[in-house]
Amino acid sequence: MALASCLPPLILLLLLFLFLTLGISGVHSSTTLSPSAAMQSLAQKRKPAMDSELPFTAHFFPQQLDHFTFRPKAYHVFYQKYLINSTYWDQGPVHTAPIFVYTGNEGNIEWFAANTGFMLDIAPKFKALLVFIEHRFYGESMPFGNDSYESAEELGYLTSTQAMADYAILIRSLKKNLSAEASPVVVFGGSYGGMLAAWFRLKYPHITIGALASSAPILQFDHIVPWSSFYDGVSQDFKDESINCFEVIKDSWDELMVVGAKKGGMLELTKTFRACKKLQSVYSVRDWLWTAFVYTAMIDYPTPANFLMPLPAYPVKEMCRIIDGFPAGEDILIKVFSAASLYYNYSSTNSCFDIENGSDPHGLHGWDWQACTEMVMPMTSSNESMFPPSTYDYKEFGDQCMTKYEVRPRPHWITTEYGGNKIELVLKRFGSNIIFSNGMRDPWSRGGVLKNISSSIIALVTPLGAHHLDFRAATKDDPKWLKEQRETEVKIIQAWIDQYYEDLRK
Amino acid sequence: MALASCLPPLILLLLLFLFLTLGISGVHSSTTLSPSAAMQSLAQKRKPAMDSELPFTAHFFPQQLDHFTFRPKAYHVFYQKYLINSTYWDQGPVHTAPIFVYTGNEGNIEWFAANTGFMLDIAPKFKALLVFIEHRFYGESMPFGNDSYESAEELGYLTSTQAMADYAILIRSLKKNLSAEASPVVVFGGSYGGMLAAWFRLKYPHITIGALASSAPILQFDHIVPWSSFYDGVSQDFKDESINCFEVIKDSWDELMVVGAKKGGMLELTKTFRACKKLQSVYSVRDWLWTAFVYTAMIDYPTPANFLMPLPAYPVKEMCRIIDGFPAGEDILIKVFSAASLYYNYSSTNSCFDIENGSDPHGLHGWDWQACTEMVMPMTSSNESMFPPSTYDYKEFGDQCMTKYEVRPRPHWITTEYGGNKIELVLKRFGSNIIFSNGMRDPWSRGGVLKNISSSIIALVTPLGAHHLDFRAATKDDPKWLKEQRETEVKIIQAWIDQYYEDLRK
């Protein structure tokens, strides 16, 4: 049976940071939303990122539950976590040294602090205070404690607008408490956090003088970019390395289904994929592979890194080297398993894989909720891609969300609230001081702003960059173009701050 | 007893359009919030503004209750009223003629349509479609029908941010349905509606290309302008006409208290003020007078008009003429009563006055709620003013709101969400295409933007203008400067639209 006749893998989407793959549980059963193994392994990765390892102090801010209504429940207070580093902050008599704020995204804030070394790297030059703010409903910033994910009654307050209002209130309060009300605030964010940074600059220009939004796919909504752009982007990354590699992966899906449908096929797959427990569904294997290719494309960094998983430099090239290294006659599933193992087991710590472990012990599936409410990013596989063809249907997706959460997505809300359609036309004469940085190896870049909009709303595009690579701490092996990109960013931010000081003096 | 020792008249504030005077019910009792007689008379005035009299058709749009949460209740749908006039709209094959949208404020939408003749006057020149959108929780746009004002559970959804999201959604849907997605939208608003228009341009630049915000006191929050500015402005209007007039009013408050405290004093006041029923509290008389002076200053139009009440041209001058016309020895309360009668009874229809009728049969006290939640505009009387000295205290105000609505105001929310502090610094390099028009006779002008911020964020200030005078329909008696002001506005709007078309062609 060919995969094309299956129900489509509606949404291997939304894989910003803590990507929850929303796979299909069976060919003929209705689609359900379930977190993937990748999520699980991520959760394990994130554990060690404790406060003590990071050069920050942790604080909690009393935050109001609902900024946009005045119902009695809106006044419920929860404690929002944020991290501070004031090592480099110029605390002279006139407190106008800049404040750099990371607008946290869908995960605990230590995770982003640990992976945004760029801010630490540049803080001394700017004598900047660093603040990393955790997004509500992630990490320790749980409005209803352990019950925060109980139902839509609680989760309903998990929205981007509420999160940005949190940031506005926290920043304003912090500046007041530090007697730093005249300090310019620059916001930084990557991925969903990058969207928040850009939108925050647009919605709160009185709170921040500029935003560096890295890998922010703010155009991945509605019909602004083609729905197939993301998976086409992943596929192009592999095709660029090796046509054979691309073809092997493309052919593997049918082969997987053929084996899975055979008598004893699931046992065979269990063995081939070294699953710790006997596999129940061929789709979990598909999602496991899919996830490995997608994430590896996103984090195709030019140096060894440990962001989602420990990986060597240029991991897509490495994966294709593995695939291309087999003799032509080798089992196609062995080839893709070996490639995926690079992603899941580069450090050789796993003797078997928890492919179907969909549990979520760390309660990190908030993005799943966000995808089912406002962050609706339709994604399909086109004929150009190495993934099985798939379509997307608002109605079907909405039904899934209704089943899971008892609320319906609002698919056009993001573009209504934040814009995106004809963004050049709109922002050409409105707004200022935003850098959209994108690496073209990152499939999300196709949903990003890739052209300068005005003299101060700038697109920095690097052909070899990957998912918010610029935000990573500098290493001695960084290629020249990456160093130059970061230098450009620093120069632009410096110009914003200089202009601010000049305006302030007038 | 001198008034200065009374509890302060905390809040004769917030008198945008349907001004609810929140008076003090007694010297030593705790302050309560109650609508004033002026409100009542306003409600009566508004009755005749029926659809059939206006050149608009009425429509209803299914609107979601809560745009900023995804709780199940957020999906509750209500019907939002809006008015359309398409007489002048160019419905040629290419639908790009402009759409002029009035961002409705705190009252039924017919009221604003009837008093914004300017938009009808200029529609033919622009071949514009006119749309007047009613603000949620006013007029017929009641999310919970007759229960909409039941408690904070329902009223909690009455906020400016929700209202603006309503407008964004409605405008977008309307353009889609009319196949007019490329039509430029210009928003207009006066008073609170003017705040909404300006904020809407700032928050939704992808929905509107520009805003004409008339008499929008967006700086009347926090500590941006002095708290005494409003009442100082009213006082200055009277002082400009006649020092004697100013002094008489200034002296009348003490006199009122002296008489009220006398044995038989309330009966005497009942007679002097021609009250229909025996007066119970001297404070109701004070509020009644206060209201007359405040509103007359606001609507000190250069031609006869019937906005709040039918009044002659330059009514402040007329009031002072009445006061100054009495012989020096005449009873001071007779003088101020006669002046106030100009406001309450210019058309000589009342043989007595319902001074203490604080009922609210038309359910229009939504602004009262808004003032107790986000629209917190502290107001005091300084020594410069003709009103009794008064102070303002956040805590005390908050306690009143708590008593009345069981929620607390968020006094710094507006400046957090929309800015205002150092507005020149912020908007000098951010945003475009806003006209702030203010008439200096309008005491609200002191909370408005009175200086150009950039080449396209413009302040139009007229020394003799009053509360959104520019929005009224042109009359043959309009002074030259008023005609010029409107011509300037038309020219600027034309330039926005021309630029938009030019950008669109590129």
PDB file of C-alpha atoms in Angstrom, chain B residues 257-362:
ATOM      1  CA  MET B 257     -22.504  74.892  51.195  1.00  0.00           C
ATOM      2  CA  VAL B 258     -23.440  77.781  53.483  1.00  0.00           C
ATOM      3  CA  VAL B 259     -27.017  77.791  52.247  1.00  0.00           C
ATOM      4  CA  GLY B 260     -27.248  73.992  52.223  1.00  0.00           C
ATOM      5  CA  ALA B 261     -26.148  73.871  55.870  1.00  0.00           C
ATOM      6  CA  LYS B 262     -28.693  76.464  57.010  1.00  0.00           C
ATOM      7  CA  LYS B 263     -31.946  75.457  58.598  1.00  0.00           C
ATOM      8  CA  GLY B 264     -34.406  75.220  55.707  1.00  0.00           C
ATOM      9  CA  GLY B 265     -31.489  75.526  53.361  1.00  0.00           C
ATOM     10  CA  MET B 266     -32.353  72.512  51.230  1.00  0.00           C
ATOM     11  CA  LEU B 267     -35.828  73.916  50.660  1.00  0.00           C
ATOM     12  CA  GLU B 268     -34.306  77.218  49.657  1.00  0.00           C
ATOM     13  CA  LEU B 269     -31.978  75.445  47.215  1.00  0.00           C
ATOM     14  CA  THR B 270     -34.883  73.428  45.843  1.00  0.00           C
ATOM     15  CA  LYS B 271     -36.600  76.688  45.034  1.00  0.00           C
ATOM     16  CA  THR B 272     -33.538  78.502  43.689  1.00  0.00           C
ATOM     17  CA  PHE B 273     -32.596  75.608  41.435  1.00  0.00           C
ATOM     18  CA  ARG B 274     -36.210  74.908  40.420  1.00  0.00           C
ATOM     19  CA  ALA B 275     -35.842  71.260  41.306  1.00  0.00           C
ATOM     20  CA  CYS B 276     -38.860  69.128  40.464  1.00  0.00           C
ATOM     21  CA  LYS B 277     -38.553  67.285  43.766  1.00  0.00           C
ATOM     22  CA  LYS B 278     -37.283  68.490  47.126  1.00  0.00           C
ATOM     23  CA  LEU B 279     -33.497  68.272  47.124  1.00  0.00           C
ATOM     24  CA  GLN B 280     -31.869  65.858  49.546  1.00  0.00           C
ATOM     25  CA  SER B 281     -28.205  66.680  49.120  1.00  0.00           C
ATOM     26  CA  VAL B 282     -26.299  69.824  48.430  1.00  0.00           C
ATOM     27  CA  TYR B 283     -23.796  67.728  46.504  1.00  0.00           C
ATOM     28  CA  SER B 284     -26.269  66.905  43.805  1.00  0.00           C
ATOM     29  CA  VAL B 285     -26.659  70.627  43.178  1.00  0.00           C
ATOM     30  CA  ARG B 286     -22.934  71.007  43.102  1.00  0.00           C
ATOM     31  CA  ASP B 287     -22.576  68.207  40.570  1.00  0.00           C
ATOM     32  CA  TRP B 288     -25.397  69.617  38.508  1.00  0.00           C
ATOM     33  CA  LEU B 289     -23.643  72.984  38.261  1.00  0.00           C
ATOM     34  CA  TRP B 290     -20.245  71.451  37.813  1.00  0.00           C
ATOM     35  CA  THR B 291     -21.515  69.353  34.939  1.00  0.00           C
ATOM     36  CA  ALA B 292     -23.041  72.347  33.197  1.00  0.00           C
ATOM     37  CA  PHE B 293     -19.782  74.321  33.299  1.00  0.00           C
ATOM     38  CA  VAL B 294     -17.622  71.406  32.260  1.00  0.00           C
ATOM     39  CA  TYR B 295     -19.742  70.315  29.329  1.00  0.00           C
ATOM     40  CA  THR B 296     -20.342  73.823  28.123  1.00  0.00           C
ATOM     41  CA  ALA B 297     -16.595  74.418  28.047  1.00  0.00           C
ATOM     42  CA  MET B 298     -16.068  71.231  26.074  1.00  0.00           C
ATOM     43  CA  ILE B 299     -18.682  72.014  23.482  1.00  0.00           C
ATOM     44  CA  ASP B 300     -17.984  75.704  23.216  1.00  0.00           C
ATOM     45  CA  TYR B 301     -18.723  75.594  19.497  1.00  0.00           C
ATOM     46  CA  PRO B 302     -18.632  78.699  17.301  1.00  0.00           C
ATOM     47  CA  THR B 303     -22.068  77.931  15.852  1.00  0.00           C
ATOM     48  CA  PRO B 304     -25.340  76.858  17.429  1.00  0.00           C
ATOM     49  CA  ALA B 305     -25.254  73.097  17.885  1.00  0.00           C
ATOM     50  CA  ASN B 306     -27.124  70.262  19.480  1.00  0.00           C
ATOM     51  CA  PHE B 307     -24.572  67.737  20.527  1.00  0.00           C
ATOM     52  CA  LEU B 308     -25.068  67.195  24.236  1.00  0.00           C
ATOM     53  CA  MET B 309     -27.765  69.815  24.533  1.00  0.00           C
ATOM     54  CA  PRO B 310     -29.096  72.455  22.174  1.00  0.00           C
ATOM     55  CA  LEU B 311     -26.897  75.491  22.721  1.00  0.00           C
ATOM     56  CA  PRO B 312     -26.196  78.809  21.042  1.00  0.00           C
ATOM     57  CA  ALA B 313     -22.880  79.664  19.412  1.00  0.00           C
ATOM     58  CA  TYR B 314     -20.035  80.254  21.913  1.00  0.00           C
ATOM     59  CA  PRO B 315     -22.067  79.089  24.931  1.00  0.00           C
ATOM     60  CA  VAL B 316     -19.312  79.911  27.452  1.00  0.00           C
ATOM     61  CA  LYS B 317     -19.494  83.533  26.350  1.00  0.00           C
ATOM     62  CA  GLU B 318     -23.282  83.336  26.712  1.00  0.00           C
ATOM     63  CA  MET B 319     -23.066  81.861  30.206  1.00  0.00           C
ATOM     64  CA  CYS B 320     -20.712  84.599  31.274  1.00  0.00           C
ATOM     65  CA  ARG B 321     -22.913  87.200  29.673  1.00  0.00           C
ATOM     66  CA  ILE B 322     -25.753  85.915  31.877  1.00  0.00           C
ATOM     67  CA  ILE B 323     -23.617  86.008  35.034  1.00  0.00           C
ATOM     68  CA  ASP B 324     -22.121  89.397  34.235  1.00  0.00           C
ATOM     69  CA  GLY B 325     -25.553  90.778  33.369  1.00  0.00           C
ATOM     70  CA  PHE B 326     -26.786  90.568  36.949  1.00  0.00           C
ATOM     71  CA  PRO B 327     -26.232  93.509  39.274  1.00  0.00           C
ATOM     72  CA  ALA B 328     -23.311  92.939  41.628  1.00  0.00           C
ATOM     73  CA  GLY B 329     -25.554  92.508  44.656  1.00  0.00           C
ATOM     74  CA  GLU B 330     -27.669  89.706  43.197  1.00  0.00           C
ATOM     75  CA  ASP B 331     -27.662  86.319  44.965  1.00  0.00           C
ATOM     76  CA  ILE B 332     -24.651  84.389  43.730  1.00  0.00           C
ATOM     77  CA  LEU B 333     -26.646  81.151  43.483  1.00  0.00           C
ATOM     78  CA  ILE B 334     -29.230  82.848  41.275  1.00  0.00           C
ATOM     79  CA  LYS B 335     -26.390  83.837  38.992  1.00  0.00           C
ATOM     80  CA  VAL B 336     -24.912  80.364  38.633  1.00  0.00           C
ATOM     81  CA  PHE B 337     -28.339  78.764  38.357  1.00  0.00           C
ATOM     82  CA  SER B 338     -29.180  81.083  35.490  1.00  0.00           C
ATOM     83  CA  ALA B 339     -25.892  80.283  33.777  1.00  0.00           C
ATOM     84  CA  ALA B 340     -26.414  76.537  34.188  1.00  0.00           C
ATOM     85  CA  SER B 341     -29.923  76.916  32.795  1.00  0.00           C
ATOM     86  CA  LEU B 342     -28.405  77.912  29.501  1.00  0.00           C
ATOM     87  CA  TYR B 343     -26.974  74.426  29.333  1.00  0.00           C
ATOM     88  CA  TYR B 344     -29.963  72.531  30.689  1.00  0.00           C
ATOM     89  CA  ASN B 345     -32.770  74.574  29.245  1.00  0.00           C
ATOM     90  CA  TYR B 346     -31.726  76.624  26.243  1.00  0.00           C
ATOM     91  CA  SER B 347     -34.762  75.430  24.343  1.00  0.00           C
ATOM     92  CA  SER B 348     -36.982  76.395  27.296  1.00  0.00           C
ATOM     93  CA  THR B 349     -38.646  73.018  27.494  1.00  0.00           C
ATOM     94  CA  ASN B 350     -38.102  72.430  31.194  1.00  0.00           C
ATOM     95  CA  SER B 351     -40.217  74.129  33.842  1.00  0.00           C
ATOM     96  CA  CYS B 352     -38.277  72.299  36.550  1.00  0.00           C
ATOM     97  CA  PHE B 353     -35.100  70.195  36.778  1.00  0.00           C
ATOM     98  CA  ASP B 354     -34.614  66.578  37.766  1.00  0.00           C
ATOM     99  CA  ILE B 355     -31.429  67.408  39.617  1.00  0.00           C
ATOM    100  CA  GLU B 356     -31.204  64.297  41.731  1.00  0.00           C
ATOM    101  CA  ASN B 357     -32.510  61.775  39.275  1.00  0.00           C
ATOM    102  CA  GLY B 358     -29.638  59.395  39.143  1.00  0.00           C
ATOM    103  CA  SER B 359     -31.390  56.471  37.518  1.00  0.00           C
ATOM    104  CA  ASP B 360     -30.035  54.968  34.333  1.00  0.00           C
ATOM    105  CA  PRO B 361     -32.957  53.589  32.364  1.00  0.00           C
ATOM    106  CA  HIS B 362     -30.949  53.233  29.181  1.00  0.00           C
TER     107      HIS B 362
END
